[in-house]
Amino acid sequence: MAAAPVKNPRILIVDGQEKDAARTAALLAPLGAECQVVSDGQEAAERAVQEKFDAVITEYRLEGLGGLALLHHIHKRKPRLPLIVLTSGGGSHTAIEAIKLGAYDFLAKPAEAEELQEIVADAIRDARQMSKPVSTIERDESEDVMIGRSRAMTQIYKELGKIAATPVTVLVRGETGTGKELIARALYQHGHRAHLPLVTVNCAAIPDNLIESELFGHERGAFTGAVGQRIGKFELAHNATLFLDEIGDLNLPLQAKLLRVLQERTIQRVGGKEDIPADARLIAATHQNLEKMVAEGRFRGDLFYRLNVASLTLPPLRERREDIPLLIEYFVGRFGRELSLTKPAITKDAVRYLCDLPWPGNIRQLQNVLRKALLKSREFAINRDTLSDILRESEQAVDGVLSDTLSAFVQKTIQKAVEGDIEAALPELNKTFEKEIYRQAIQLSGGNQAQAARWLGVTRFTMREKLTQFELRPKRGK
C-alpha cells in the first residue's frame, strides 16, 4: 500500500535571498506546508534543534554558519530530521559532501515544483517511517503492526528480542507477502543503531546495469551517463543500518562484490580506486530458497554463510490460521478509517470463509481482498458472496485476459526473431514490459513520481531515470 499523503508539514527554509525563500515556500504550498523562513545559518541551527520541524531546506551559501556546517550541526543532534540542500552554488563535490553530512537530497536552483514537492514529501515519509514503531499490539492504529498470537508468531517475537540489539547480520526469510520488511524495521528500531538512518534497497526492483552503482556509488565518467560522482547506499549506511530486500535476485558478480564488502567493511565506487569505509549493520531478506540456489550455482555459498549468521523465517499465513481473525479485524478497522466509513464490519460467515482459504499471497493478498470488499460494501457488512466475487474476478484476470494477451504478444515477438526482423526476442520483450510497468505506475499515480516509485518498490532516482529513458512525462493529476 502507498504511504499516506504528508499532511501540513512544518518546514524550516534557510535562505539569505528573500525572493528565493518566498519562491520555495510558494512551491510547497500544495503540500499545505507551514514554512518558517530564516536567513542566518546560526539562527537556523538553533531553531532546527529547539523547535519541531518535519524538514529543513537550506541554501548552501549562507551568512555566518555555512551550509555544510549547518548540516553537520543539525544532523548530529537530530539525525532523523530530513535536510535538503537547495542551492545556486556548488558542484558534484559539494553535493557529495552534503550527502555525507546527512543531507537527504541536493537540488540546484531553480527547482521544479513537482520535483521539490516529491522530494520533500518523500523525505518526510521516510523520516516518519523510521520513527514509527512496529507494534505487536493488535488494536494499535499504526500502519505497521505485527499481528499474531499463534505459537509461530510468538516464537518470532522471542527471536527478535534475542538478536535485535546485537550487531550481527540477519537473514529474514519467508514467502512473498508475509511481512519481511516489518521484521527488518523491527530489528532496526530495537537495535543499537536506531538513532541513525535505515537505508533500504530492493534488489529485485533495480536493473542489473544499475544495481552496482546503487549499492556502491560511482565516479564521474565511470560509464556512459555518469556525469558526476554518486554516493551509494553502503556509503550512506556507514555506521547505520542497511536493509537489502530480495537479496536472492543479485547476480553472481554483484554477490562477489557484496561478499568483499562484508569481509573488509570497505567499498569502492564504480570507476574508483579509493577504499571507503562501509561498516553497516546488514539485514537481508528473500523469499527464495537460497540453499537450493547455492546447490544450483546461482548463489554463492560463502556469501550465504556470511548472511545467515542469524536467521528469522516468517511462517506463511496458511500455517498460522488462528491469526487470520485478528488480521481481519485489524485491516477492516484500518481500511474503514481510510475510507471514512462509519462502522466497517464483516459477517461471521465471511470470516470463517476467509479462514479456510489457502492464501498463496499471504497477508498482502488478504489486505488487498479486504480493501476491495470494503470499497464494494461501503456501509454494509462484508459478506461471503462479496468476497467470493472478488476472488473469482482476481483469478479470471490472471488466468484469462492476462494470460491470453501476454501469450499472444510473446509469440508474436519470438516470431519476429525467427523471421529475422529483430536480433533477439528477450531484450525486446523485457524493454516493452518494463516501459508498460512504468507507464501504468506513473499514470495511476497521477504523475506523482514519488508515489509511483513506492508502488513499484524502486528508488526515486530509478523512477526519474526510467521516465526519461522511456519518455514518460504525464502531467500531474489534480
mmCIF file with all atom_site columns, N, CA and C in Angstrom, residues 64-120:
data_model
loop_
_atom_site.group_PDB
_atom_site.id
_atom_site.type_symbol
_atom_site.label_atom_id
_atom_site.label_alt_id
_atom_site.label_comp_id
_atom_site.label_asym_id
_atom_site.label_entity_id
_atom_site.label_seq_id
_atom_site.pdbx_PDB_ins_code
_atom_site.Cartn_x
_atom_site.Cartn_y
_atom_site.Cartn_z
_atom_site.occupancy
_atom_site.B_iso_or_equiv
_atom_site.pdbx_formal_charge
_atom_site.auth_seq_id
_atom_site.auth_comp_id
_atom_site.auth_asym_id
_atom_site.auth_atom_id
_atom_site.pdbx_PDB_model_num
ATOM 1   N N  . GLY A 1 64  ? 27.270 33.815 8.068   1.00 0.00 ? 64  GLY A N  1
ATOM 2   C CA . GLY A 1 64  ? 27.530 33.241 9.395   1.00 0.00 ? 64  GLY A CA 1
ATOM 3   C C  . GLY A 1 64  ? 27.878 31.773 9.273   1.00 0.00 ? 64  GLY A C  1
ATOM 4   N N  . LEU A 1 65  ? 27.069 30.930 9.869   1.00 0.00 ? 65  LEU A N  1
ATOM 5   C CA . LEU A 1 65  ? 27.299 29.488 9.803   1.00 0.00 ? 65  LEU A CA 1
ATOM 6   C C  . LEU A 1 65  ? 26.982 28.994 8.393   1.00 0.00 ? 65  LEU A C  1
ATOM 7   N N  . GLY A 1 66  ? 27.992 28.436 7.692   1.00 0.00 ? 66  GLY A N  1
ATOM 8   C CA . GLY A 1 66  ? 27.815 27.999 6.310   1.00 0.00 ? 66  GLY A CA 1
ATOM 9   C C  . GLY A 1 66  ? 26.893 26.797 6.191   1.00 0.00 ? 66  GLY A C  1
ATOM 10  N N  . GLY A 1 67  ? 26.511 26.496 4.938   1.00 0.00 ? 67  GLY A N  1
ATOM 11  C CA . GLY A 1 67  ? 25.558 25.433 4.686   1.00 0.00 ? 67  GLY A CA 1
ATOM 12  C C  . GLY A 1 67  ? 26.005 24.064 5.173   1.00 0.00 ? 67  GLY A C  1
ATOM 13  N N  . LEU A 1 68  ? 27.267 23.684 4.880   1.00 0.00 ? 68  LEU A N  1
ATOM 14  C CA . LEU A 1 68  ? 27.756 22.372 5.297   1.00 0.00 ? 68  LEU A CA 1
ATOM 15  C C  . LEU A 1 68  ? 27.895 22.293 6.813   1.00 0.00 ? 68  LEU A C  1
ATOM 16  N N  . ALA A 1 69  ? 28.329 23.379 7.433   1.00 0.00 ? 69  ALA A N  1
ATOM 17  C CA . ALA A 1 69  ? 28.433 23.397 8.897   1.00 0.00 ? 69  ALA A CA 1
ATOM 18  C C  . ALA A 1 69  ? 27.044 23.294 9.523   1.00 0.00 ? 69  ALA A C  1
ATOM 19  N N  . LEU A 1 70  ? 26.061 23.927 8.902   1.00 0.00 ? 70  LEU A N  1
ATOM 20  C CA . LEU A 1 70  ? 24.690 23.846 9.387   1.00 0.00 ? 70  LEU A CA 1
ATOM 21  C C  . LEU A 1 70  ? 24.177 22.404 9.305   1.00 0.00 ? 70  LEU A C  1
ATOM 22  N N  . LEU A 1 71  ? 24.440 21.743 8.175   1.00 0.00 ? 71  LEU A N  1
ATOM 23  C CA . LEU A 1 71  ? 24.039 20.348 8.024   1.00 0.00 ? 71  LEU A CA 1
ATOM 24  C C  . LEU A 1 71  ? 24.639 19.485 9.123   1.00 0.00 ? 71  LEU A C  1
ATOM 25  N N  . HIS A 1 72  ? 25.928 19.652 9.333   1.00 0.00 ? 72  HIS A N  1
ATOM 26  C CA . HIS A 1 72  ? 26.633 18.856 10.346  1.00 0.00 ? 72  HIS A CA 1
ATOM 27  C C  . HIS A 1 72  ? 26.039 19.096 11.732  1.00 0.00 ? 72  HIS A C  1
ATOM 28  N N  . HIS A 1 73  ? 25.784 20.349 12.053  1.00 0.00 ? 73  HIS A N  1
ATOM 29  C CA . HIS A 1 73  ? 25.254 20.712 13.370  1.00 0.00 ? 73  HIS A CA 1
ATOM 30  C C  . HIS A 1 73  ? 23.881 20.075 13.611  1.00 0.00 ? 73  HIS A C  1
ATOM 31  N N  . ILE A 1 74  ? 22.985 20.208 12.614  1.00 0.00 ? 74  ILE A N  1
ATOM 32  C CA . ILE A 1 74  ? 21.623 19.697 12.798  1.00 0.00 ? 74  ILE A CA 1
ATOM 33  C C  . ILE A 1 74  ? 21.600 18.171 12.797  1.00 0.00 ? 74  ILE A C  1
ATOM 34  N N  . HIS A 1 75  ? 22.318 17.574 11.835  1.00 0.00 ? 75  HIS A N  1
ATOM 35  C CA . HIS A 1 75  ? 22.278 16.118 11.711  1.00 0.00 ? 75  HIS A CA 1
ATOM 36  C C  . HIS A 1 75  ? 22.847 15.416 12.945  1.00 0.00 ? 75  HIS A C  1
ATOM 37  N N  . LYS A 1 76  ? 23.845 16.040 13.545  1.00 0.00 ? 76  LYS A N  1
ATOM 38  C CA . LYS A 1 76  ? 24.452 15.446 14.738  1.00 0.00 ? 76  LYS A CA 1
ATOM 39  C C  . LYS A 1 76  ? 23.448 15.402 15.888  1.00 0.00 ? 76  LYS A C  1
ATOM 40  N N  . ARG A 1 77  ? 22.596 16.402 15.967  1.00 0.00 ? 77  ARG A N  1
ATOM 41  C CA . ARG A 1 77  ? 21.643 16.498 17.084  1.00 0.00 ? 77  ARG A CA 1
ATOM 42  C C  . ARG A 1 77  ? 20.267 15.905 16.760  1.00 0.00 ? 77  ARG A C  1
ATOM 43  N N  . LYS A 1 78  ? 19.890 15.946 15.489  1.00 0.00 ? 78  LYS A N  1
ATOM 44  C CA . LYS A 1 78  ? 18.607 15.366 15.069  1.00 0.00 ? 78  LYS A CA 1
ATOM 45  C C  . LYS A 1 78  ? 18.819 14.547 13.784  1.00 0.00 ? 78  LYS A C  1
ATOM 46  N N  . PRO A 1 79  ? 19.398 13.350 13.935  1.00 0.00 ? 79  PRO A N  1
ATOM 47  C CA . PRO A 1 79  ? 19.784 12.564 12.747  1.00 0.00 ? 79  PRO A CA 1
ATOM 48  C C  . PRO A 1 79  ? 18.624 12.124 11.875  1.00 0.00 ? 79  PRO A C  1
ATOM 49  N N  . ARG A 1 80  ? 17.399 12.127 12.411  1.00 0.00 ? 80  ARG A N  1
ATOM 50  C CA . ARG A 1 80  ? 16.262 11.697 11.598  1.00 0.00 ? 80  ARG A CA 1
ATOM 51  C C  . ARG A 1 80  ? 15.501 12.845 10.952  1.00 0.00 ? 80  ARG A C  1
ATOM 52  N N  . LEU A 1 81  ? 15.929 14.077 11.186  1.00 0.00 ? 81  LEU A N  1
ATOM 53  C CA . LEU A 1 81  ? 15.284 15.241 10.576  1.00 0.00 ? 81  LEU A CA 1
ATOM 54  C C  . LEU A 1 81  ? 15.784 15.380 9.135   1.00 0.00 ? 81  LEU A C  1
ATOM 55  N N  . PRO A 1 82  ? 14.906 15.310 8.136   1.00 0.00 ? 82  PRO A N  1
ATOM 56  C CA . PRO A 1 82  ? 15.347 15.401 6.736   1.00 0.00 ? 82  PRO A CA 1
ATOM 57  C C  . PRO A 1 82  ? 15.921 16.776 6.407   1.00 0.00 ? 82  PRO A C  1
ATOM 58  N N  . LEU A 1 83  ? 17.101 16.774 5.798   1.00 0.00 ? 83  LEU A N  1
ATOM 59  C CA . LEU A 1 83  ? 17.790 18.005 5.423   1.00 0.00 ? 83  LEU A CA 1
ATOM 60  C C  . LEU A 1 83  ? 17.964 18.014 3.909   1.00 0.00 ? 83  LEU A C  1
ATOM 61  N N  . ILE A 1 84  ? 17.459 19.041 3.262   1.00 0.00 ? 84  ILE A N  1
ATOM 62  C CA . ILE A 1 84  ? 17.507 19.133 1.805   1.00 0.00 ? 84  ILE A CA 1
ATOM 63  C C  . ILE A 1 84  ? 18.253 20.406 1.418   1.00 0.00 ? 84  ILE A C  1
ATOM 64  N N  . VAL A 1 85  ? 19.263 20.255 0.579   1.00 0.00 ? 85  VAL A N  1
ATOM 65  C CA . VAL A 1 85  ? 20.058 21.403 0.138   1.00 0.00 ? 85  VAL A CA 1
ATOM 66  C C  . VAL A 1 85  ? 19.517 21.882 -1.204  1.00 0.00 ? 85  VAL A C  1
ATOM 67  N N  . LEU A 1 86  ? 19.137 23.136 -1.261  1.00 0.00 ? 86  LEU A N  1
ATOM 68  C CA . LEU A 1 86  ? 18.614 23.761 -2.483  1.00 0.00 ? 86  LEU A CA 1
ATOM 69  C C  . LEU A 1 86  ? 19.470 24.987 -2.742  1.00 0.00 ? 86  LEU A C  1
ATOM 70  N N  . THR A 1 87  ? 20.299 24.938 -3.786  1.00 0.00 ? 87  THR A N  1
ATOM 71  C CA . THR A 1 87  ? 21.317 25.978 -3.913  1.00 0.00 ? 87  THR A CA 1
ATOM 72  C C  . THR A 1 87  ? 21.621 26.345 -5.355  1.00 0.00 ? 87  THR A C  1
ATOM 73  N N  . SER A 1 88  ? 22.107 27.563 -5.532  1.00 0.00 ? 88  SER A N  1
ATOM 74  C CA . SER A 1 88  ? 22.547 28.025 -6.851  1.00 0.00 ? 88  SER A CA 1
ATOM 75  C C  . SER A 1 88  ? 24.052 27.853 -7.002  1.00 0.00 ? 88  SER A C  1
ATOM 76  N N  . GLY A 1 89  ? 24.724 27.414 -5.951  1.00 0.00 ? 89  GLY A N  1
ATOM 77  C CA . GLY A 1 89  ? 26.173 27.241 -5.991  1.00 0.00 ? 89  GLY A CA 1
ATOM 78  C C  . GLY A 1 89  ? 26.576 25.850 -5.576  1.00 0.00 ? 89  GLY A C  1
ATOM 79  N N  . GLY A 1 90  ? 27.770 25.441 -5.956  1.00 0.00 ? 90  GLY A N  1
ATOM 80  C CA . GLY A 1 90  ? 28.286 24.140 -5.554  1.00 0.00 ? 90  GLY A CA 1
ATOM 81  C C  . GLY A 1 90  ? 28.059 23.095 -6.620  1.00 0.00 ? 90  GLY A C  1
ATOM 82  N N  . GLY A 1 91  ? 29.108 22.301 -6.905  1.00 0.00 ? 91  GLY A N  1
ATOM 83  C CA . GLY A 1 91  ? 29.007 21.255 -7.904  1.00 0.00 ? 91  GLY A CA 1
ATOM 84  C C  . GLY A 1 91  ? 28.853 19.890 -7.292  1.00 0.00 ? 91  GLY A C  1
ATOM 85  N N  . SER A 1 92  ? 29.341 18.862 -8.018  1.00 0.00 ? 92  SER A N  1
ATOM 86  C CA . SER A 1 92  ? 29.173 17.480 -7.563  1.00 0.00 ? 92  SER A CA 1
ATOM 87  C C  . SER A 1 92  ? 29.901 17.221 -6.252  1.00 0.00 ? 92  SER A C  1
ATOM 88  N N  . HIS A 1 93  ? 31.075 17.855 -6.060  1.00 0.00 ? 93  HIS A N  1
ATOM 89  C CA . HIS A 1 93  ? 31.820 17.645 -4.819  1.00 0.00 ? 93  HIS A CA 1
ATOM 90  C C  . HIS A 1 93  ? 31.005 18.157 -3.625  1.00 0.00 ? 93  HIS A C  1
ATOM 91  N N  . THR A 1 94  ? 30.392 19.313 -3.797  1.00 0.00 ? 94  THR A N  1
ATOM 92  C CA . THR A 1 94  ? 29.571 19.875 -2.723  1.00 0.00 ? 94  THR A CA 1
ATOM 93  C C  . THR A 1 94  ? 28.376 18.973 -2.428  1.00 0.00 ? 94  THR A C  1
ATOM 94  N N  . ALA A 1 95  ? 27.773 18.446 -3.491  1.00 0.00 ? 95  ALA A N  1
ATOM 95  C CA . ALA A 1 95  ? 26.627 17.549 -3.309  1.00 0.00 ? 95  ALA A CA 1
ATOM 96  C C  . ALA A 1 95  ? 27.024 16.318 -2.507  1.00 0.00 ? 95  ALA A C  1
ATOM 97  N N  . ILE A 1 96  ? 28.168 15.735 -2.844  1.00 0.00 ? 96  ILE A N  1
ATOM 98  C CA . ILE A 1 96  ? 28.626 14.533 -2.138  1.00 0.00 ? 96  ILE A CA 1
ATOM 99  C C  . ILE A 1 96  ? 28.927 14.849 -0.686  1.00 0.00 ? 96  ILE A C  1
ATOM 100 N N  . GLU A 1 97  ? 29.576 15.982 -0.431  1.00 0.00 ? 97  GLU A N  1
ATOM 101 C CA . GLU A 1 97  ? 29.874 16.357 0.952   1.00 0.00 ? 97  GLU A CA 1
ATOM 102 C C  . GLU A 1 97  ? 28.581 16.575 1.740   1.00 0.00 ? 97  GLU A C  1
ATOM 103 N N  . ALA A 1 98  ? 27.598 17.185 1.078   1.00 0.00 ? 98  ALA A N  1
ATOM 104 C CA . ALA A 1 98  ? 26.320 17.424 1.746   1.00 0.00 ? 98  ALA A CA 1
ATOM 105 C C  . ALA A 1 98  ? 25.640 16.108 2.111   1.00 0.00 ? 98  ALA A C  1
ATOM 106 N N  . ILE A 1 99  ? 25.651 15.147 1.193   1.00 0.00 ? 99  ILE A N  1
ATOM 107 C CA . ILE A 1 99  ? 25.044 13.840 1.459   1.00 0.00 ? 99  ILE A CA 1
ATOM 108 C C  . ILE A 1 99  ? 25.787 13.134 2.586   1.00 0.00 ? 99  ILE A C  1
ATOM 109 N N  . LYS A 1 100 ? 27.096 13.227 2.571   1.00 0.00 ? 100 LYS A N  1
ATOM 110 C CA . LYS A 1 100 ? 27.904 12.591 3.632   1.00 0.00 ? 100 LYS A CA 1
ATOM 111 C C  . LYS A 1 100 ? 27.562 13.171 5.005   1.00 0.00 ? 100 LYS A C  1
ATOM 112 N N  . LEU A 1 101 ? 27.249 14.463 5.028   1.00 0.00 ? 101 LEU A N  1
ATOM 113 C CA . LEU A 1 101 ? 26.960 15.122 6.298   1.00 0.00 ? 101 LEU A CA 1
ATOM 114 C C  . LEU A 1 101 ? 25.503 14.938 6.739   1.00 0.00 ? 101 LEU A C  1
ATOM 115 N N  . GLY A 1 102 ? 24.742 14.173 5.951   1.00 0.00 ? 102 GLY A N  1
ATOM 116 C CA . GLY A 1 102 ? 23.398 13.836 6.382   1.00 0.00 ? 102 GLY A CA 1
ATOM 117 C C  . GLY A 1 102 ? 22.273 14.411 5.554   1.00 0.00 ? 102 GLY A C  1
ATOM 118 N N  . ALA A 1 103 ? 22.588 15.131 4.453   1.00 0.00 ? 103 ALA A N  1
ATOM 119 C CA . ALA A 1 103 ? 21.529 15.683 3.620   1.00 0.00 ? 103 ALA A CA 1
ATOM 120 C C  . ALA A 1 103 ? 20.724 14.565 2.967   1.00 0.00 ? 103 ALA A C  1
ATOM 121 N N  . TYR A 1 104 ? 19.419 14.749 2.889   1.00 0.00 ? 104 TYR A N  1
ATOM 122 C CA . TYR A 1 104 ? 18.562 13.759 2.236   1.00 0.00 ? 104 TYR A CA 1
ATOM 123 C C  . TYR A 1 104 ? 18.668 13.871 0.721   1.00 0.00 ? 104 TYR A C  1
ATOM 124 N N  . ASP A 1 105 ? 18.789 15.097 0.217   1.00 0.00 ? 105 ASP A N  1
ATOM 125 C CA . ASP A 1 105 ? 18.915 15.302 -1.223  1.00 0.00 ? 105 ASP A CA 1
ATOM 126 C C  . ASP A 1 105 ? 19.547 16.663 -1.490  1.00 0.00 ? 105 ASP A C  1
ATOM 127 N N  . PHE A 1 106 ? 19.962 16.881 -2.732  1.00 0.00 ? 106 PHE A N  1
ATOM 128 C CA . PHE A 1 106 ? 20.674 18.084 -3.139  1.00 0.00 ? 106 PHE A CA 1
ATOM 129 C C  . PHE A 1 106 ? 20.086 18.525 -4.471  1.00 0.00 ? 106 PHE A C  1
ATOM 130 N N  . LEU A 1 107 ? 19.514 19.736 -4.528  1.00 0.00 ? 107 LEU A N  1
ATOM 131 C CA . LEU A 1 107 ? 18.880 20.238 -5.744  1.00 0.00 ? 107 LEU A CA 1
ATOM 132 C C  . LEU A 1 107 ? 19.457 21.592 -6.137  1.00 0.00 ? 107 LEU A C  1
ATOM 133 N N  . ALA A 1 108 ? 19.548 21.803 -7.445  1.00 0.00 ? 108 ALA A N  1
ATOM 134 C CA . ALA A 1 108 ? 20.014 23.092 -7.945  1.00 0.00 ? 108 ALA A CA 1
ATOM 135 C C  . ALA A 1 108 ? 18.833 24.029 -8.141  1.00 0.00 ? 108 ALA A C  1
ATOM 136 N N  . LYS A 1 109 ? 19.056 25.319 -7.876  1.00 0.00 ? 109 LYS A N  1
ATOM 137 C CA . LYS A 1 109 ? 18.042 26.333 -8.145  1.00 0.00 ? 109 LYS A CA 1
ATOM 138 C C  . LYS A 1 109 ? 18.036 26.672 -9.633  1.00 0.00 ? 109 LYS A C  1
ATOM 139 N N  . PRO A 1 110 ? 16.907 27.024 -10.203 1.00 0.00 ? 110 PRO A N  1
ATOM 140 C CA . PRO A 1 110 ? 15.573 26.981 -9.586  1.00 0.00 ? 110 PRO A CA 1
ATOM 141 C C  . PRO A 1 110 ? 15.014 25.567 -9.654  1.00 0.00 ? 110 PRO A C  1
ATOM 142 N N  . ALA A 1 111 ? 14.465 25.093 -8.572  1.00 0.00 ? 111 ALA A N  1
ATOM 143 C CA . ALA A 1 111 ? 13.918 23.739 -8.531  1.00 0.00 ? 111 ALA A CA 1
ATOM 144 C C  . ALA A 1 111 ? 12.557 23.706 -9.220  1.00 0.00 ? 111 ALA A C  1
ATOM 145 N N  . GLU A 1 112 ? 12.269 22.566 -9.847  1.00 0.00 ? 112 GLU A N  1
ATOM 146 C CA . GLU A 1 112 ? 10.938 22.370 -10.426 1.00 0.00 ? 112 GLU A CA 1
ATOM 147 C C  . GLU A 1 112 ? 9.952  22.076 -9.299  1.00 0.00 ? 112 GLU A C  1
ATOM 148 N N  . ALA A 1 113 ? 8.756  22.609 -9.423  1.00 0.00 ? 113 ALA A N  1
ATOM 149 C CA . ALA A 1 113 ? 7.744  22.461 -8.367  1.00 0.00 ? 113 ALA A CA 1
ATOM 150 C C  . ALA A 1 113 ? 7.482  20.996 -8.045  1.00 0.00 ? 113 ALA A C  1
ATOM 151 N N  . GLU A 1 114 ? 7.233  20.189 -9.079  1.00 0.00 ? 114 GLU A N  1
ATOM 152 C CA . GLU A 1 114 ? 6.889  18.779 -8.860  1.00 0.00 ? 114 GLU A CA 1
ATOM 153 C C  . GLU A 1 114 ? 8.029  18.030 -8.183  1.00 0.00 ? 114 GLU A C  1
ATOM 154 N N  . GLU A 1 115 ? 9.259  18.266 -8.658  1.00 0.00 ? 115 GLU A N  1
ATOM 155 C CA . GLU A 1 115 ? 10.400 17.546 -8.097  1.00 0.00 ? 115 GLU A CA 1
ATOM 156 C C  . GLU A 1 115 ? 10.619 17.912 -6.632  1.00 0.00 ? 115 GLU A C  1
ATOM 157 N N  . LEU A 1 116 ? 10.548 19.211 -6.317  1.00 0.00 ? 116 LEU A N  1
ATOM 158 C CA . LEU A 1 116 ? 10.749 19.647 -4.935  1.00 0.00 ? 116 LEU A CA 1
ATOM 159 C C  . LEU A 1 116 ? 9.656  19.083 -4.029  1.00 0.00 ? 116 LEU A C  1
ATOM 160 N N  . GLN A 1 117 ? 8.413  19.158 -4.474  1.00 0.00 ? 117 GLN A N  1
ATOM 161 C CA . GLN A 1 117 ? 7.307  18.642 -3.672  1.00 0.00 ? 117 GLN A CA 1
ATOM 162 C C  . GLN A 1 117 ? 7.472  17.152 -3.402  1.00 0.00 ? 117 GLN A C  1
ATOM 163 N N  . GLU A 1 118 ? 7.869  16.396 -4.416  1.00 0.00 ? 118 GLU A N  1
ATOM 164 C CA . GLU A 1 118 ? 8.019  14.957 -4.254  1.00 0.00 ? 118 GLU A CA 1
ATOM 165 C C  . GLU A 1 118 ? 9.166  14.612 -3.314  1.00 0.00 ? 118 GLU A C  1
ATOM 166 N N  . ILE A 1 119 ? 10.280 15.336 -3.445  1.00 0.00 ? 119 ILE A N  1
ATOM 167 C CA . ILE A 1 119 ? 11.433 15.068 -2.591  1.00 0.00 ? 119 ILE A CA 1
ATOM 168 C C  . ILE A 1 119 ? 11.100 15.390 -1.134  1.00 0.00 ? 119 ILE A C  1
ATOM 169 N N  . VAL A 1 120 ? 10.457 16.525 -0.909  1.00 0.00 ? 120 VAL A N  1
ATOM 170 C CA . VAL A 1 120 ? 10.099 16.903 0.460   1.00 0.00 ? 120 VAL A CA 1
ATOM 171 C C  . VAL A 1 120 ? 9.107  15.896 1.053   1.00 0.00 ? 120 VAL A C  1
#
